[in-house]
Amino acid sequence: SILGNPETFQEVLDLVLPFVKVLDHSLRAYQFRFGFTGTSYRGEQWVVPMDIGVERVKGIMFYWTTFKSAATSIRRIEELIDKTKPSSIFVIQTNFAANVGLASMFSPEEVLFPLMSKFEVTDFKRQQPNQP
């Protein structure tokens, strides 16, 4: 594992970081021409644990530290989510995403968020898995 060897991890980081920086810069420039403002949706095969109440989650600020995509259609997310596992669907109000649908190999309804996008949780709902 590269995480177990600091020297190897640094070598990989040195190789990858310039490309990440170019992609992040390009995405931010792309947003000015193909920016997306509105509601988007992101599904995650993860759910807030049952012992954590809604009141403890609302208002929390968090960052997605990597590039993340979302769909402009909840229907698209519902198609992709594995309904046999617990999941969460983020409903995202944004004015800082790039509409990459024309270039996407996944969906014409795709938007992309840059590195370190900051979000506030305003509400959430646990999605329980369907029973077979």
Coordinates of C-alpha atoms in Angstrom, one line a residue:
S1 CA 0.0 0.0 0.0
I2 CA 1.3 3.4 -0.9
L3 CA -0.1 4.8 2.4
G4 CA 2.2 2.6 4.4
N5 CA 5.3 4.0 2.7
P6 CA 5.6 7.8 3.0
E7 CA 8.3 8.0 0.3
T8 CA 6.2 6.1 -2.3
F9 CA 3.1 8.1 -1.3
Q10 CA 5.1 11.4 -1.9
E11 CA 6.3 10.1 -5.3
V12 CA 2.8 9.3 -6.4
L13 CA 1.5 12.7 -5.0
D14 CA 4.3 14.5 -6.9
L15 CA 3.2 12.8 -10.2
V16 CA -0.5 13.3 -9.8
L17 CA -0.8 16.7 -8.2
P18 CA 0.0 18.7 -11.3
F19 CA -2.8 17.0 -13.3
V20 CA -5.2 17.5 -10.4
K21 CA -4.4 21.2 -10.3
V22 CA -4.9 21.5 -14.1
L23 CA -8.2 19.7 -13.9
D24 CA -9.4 21.9 -11.0
H25 CA -8.3 25.1 -12.8
S26 CA -10.0 24.0 -16.0
L27 CA -13.2 23.1 -14.3
R28 CA -13.4 26.4 -12.5
A29 CA -12.8 28.2 -15.9
Y30 CA -15.3 26.0 -17.6
Q31 CA -17.9 27.0 -15.0
F32 CA -17.9 30.6 -16.2
R33 CA -19.1 29.4 -19.7
F34 CA -21.1 26.3 -18.8
G35 CA -22.0 27.0 -15.2
F36 CA -24.9 25.3 -13.6
T37 CA -27.2 27.0 -11.1
G38 CA -30.1 25.0 -9.5
T39 CA -30.9 21.7 -7.9
S40 CA -28.8 18.6 -8.4
Y41 CA -28.8 15.2 -6.8
R42 CA -26.1 12.8 -5.7
G43 CA -26.6 9.3 -4.4
E44 CA -24.3 7.6 -1.9
Q45 CA -24.3 4.0 -0.7
W46 CA -24.0 5.4 2.8
V47 CA -26.5 6.6 5.3
V48 CA -26.4 8.6 8.5
P49 CA -26.3 6.1 11.4
M50 CA -29.6 5.6 13.2
D51 CA -28.2 6.7 16.5
I52 CA -27.5 10.2 15.1
G53 CA -30.6 12.4 15.1
V54 CA -31.6 14.8 12.4
E55 CA -31.1 17.7 14.7
R56 CA -27.4 16.8 15.1
V57 CA -26.9 16.8 11.4
K58 CA -28.7 19.9 10.2
G59 CA -26.5 22.9 9.8
I60 CA -23.3 20.9 9.6
M61 CA -20.8 22.3 7.0
F62 CA -18.7 19.7 5.2
Y63 CA -16.3 19.6 2.2
W64 CA -16.1 17.1 -0.6
T65 CA -12.4 17.0 -1.0
T66 CA -12.4 15.3 -4.4
F67 CA -14.2 16.1 -7.6
K68 CA -17.8 14.9 -7.3
S69 CA -20.5 14.6 -9.9
A70 CA -24.3 14.9 -9.5
A71 CA -27.3 14.6 -11.7
T72 CA -29.8 17.3 -12.5
S73 CA -32.5 14.7 -12.4
I74 CA -33.5 12.7 -9.3
R75 CA -34.8 10.0 -11.7
R76 CA -31.2 9.4 -12.9
I77 CA -29.9 8.9 -9.3
E78 CA -32.8 6.6 -8.5
E79 CA -31.8 4.5 -11.5
L80 CA -28.2 4.2 -10.2
I81 CA -28.7 3.6 -6.5
D82 CA -28.6 0.0 -5.4
K83 CA -31.9 -0.3 -3.7
T84 CA -30.9 -3.4 -1.7
K85 CA -28.5 -1.4 0.4
P86 CA -28.9 1.7 2.7
S87 CA -28.2 4.9 0.9
S88 CA -28.5 8.6 1.0
I89 CA -29.6 11.0 -1.7
F90 CA -28.1 14.5 -1.4
V91 CA -30.4 17.3 -2.8
I92 CA -27.9 20.1 -3.6
Q93 CA -28.8 23.7 -4.3
T94 CA -25.8 25.1 -6.1
N95 CA -24.5 28.1 -8.1
F96 CA -21.0 26.7 -8.4
A97 CA -21.0 23.5 -10.6
A98 CA -20.1 22.9 -14.2
N99 CA -22.6 21.4 -16.6
V100 CA -20.6 18.6 -18.2
G101 CA -23.5 16.7 -19.7
L102 CA -22.3 17.3 -23.2
A103 CA -18.9 15.8 -22.5
S104 CA -20.1 13.1 -20.1
M105 CA -19.9 9.4 -20.9
F106 CA -22.4 8.7 -18.1
S107 CA -25.3 11.1 -18.5
P108 CA -26.3 14.2 -20.3
E109 CA -27.7 15.4 -17.0
E110 CA -24.4 15.5 -15.2
V111 CA -22.8 18.4 -13.3
L112 CA -19.4 18.4 -11.7
F113 CA -18.2 20.1 -8.5
P114 CA -14.7 21.3 -8.1
L115 CA -12.2 20.2 -5.4
M116 CA -13.1 21.3 -1.8
S117 CA -16.7 22.2 -2.6
K118 CA -18.3 23.3 0.6
F119 CA -21.9 22.2 1.6
E120 CA -24.3 22.8 4.5
V121 CA -26.7 20.0 5.4
T122 CA -30.2 21.6 5.6
D123 CA -32.1 18.3 5.8
F124 CA -31.7 14.6 5.1
K125 CA -33.8 11.4 4.9
R126 CA -32.5 7.9 5.4
Q127 CA -33.2 5.6 2.5
Q128 CA -33.9 2.1 3.8
P129 CA -33.1 -0.8 1.5
N130 CA -35.9 -2.6 -0.3
Q131 CA -36.4 -6.1 1.0
P132 CA -36.3 -8.9 -1.6

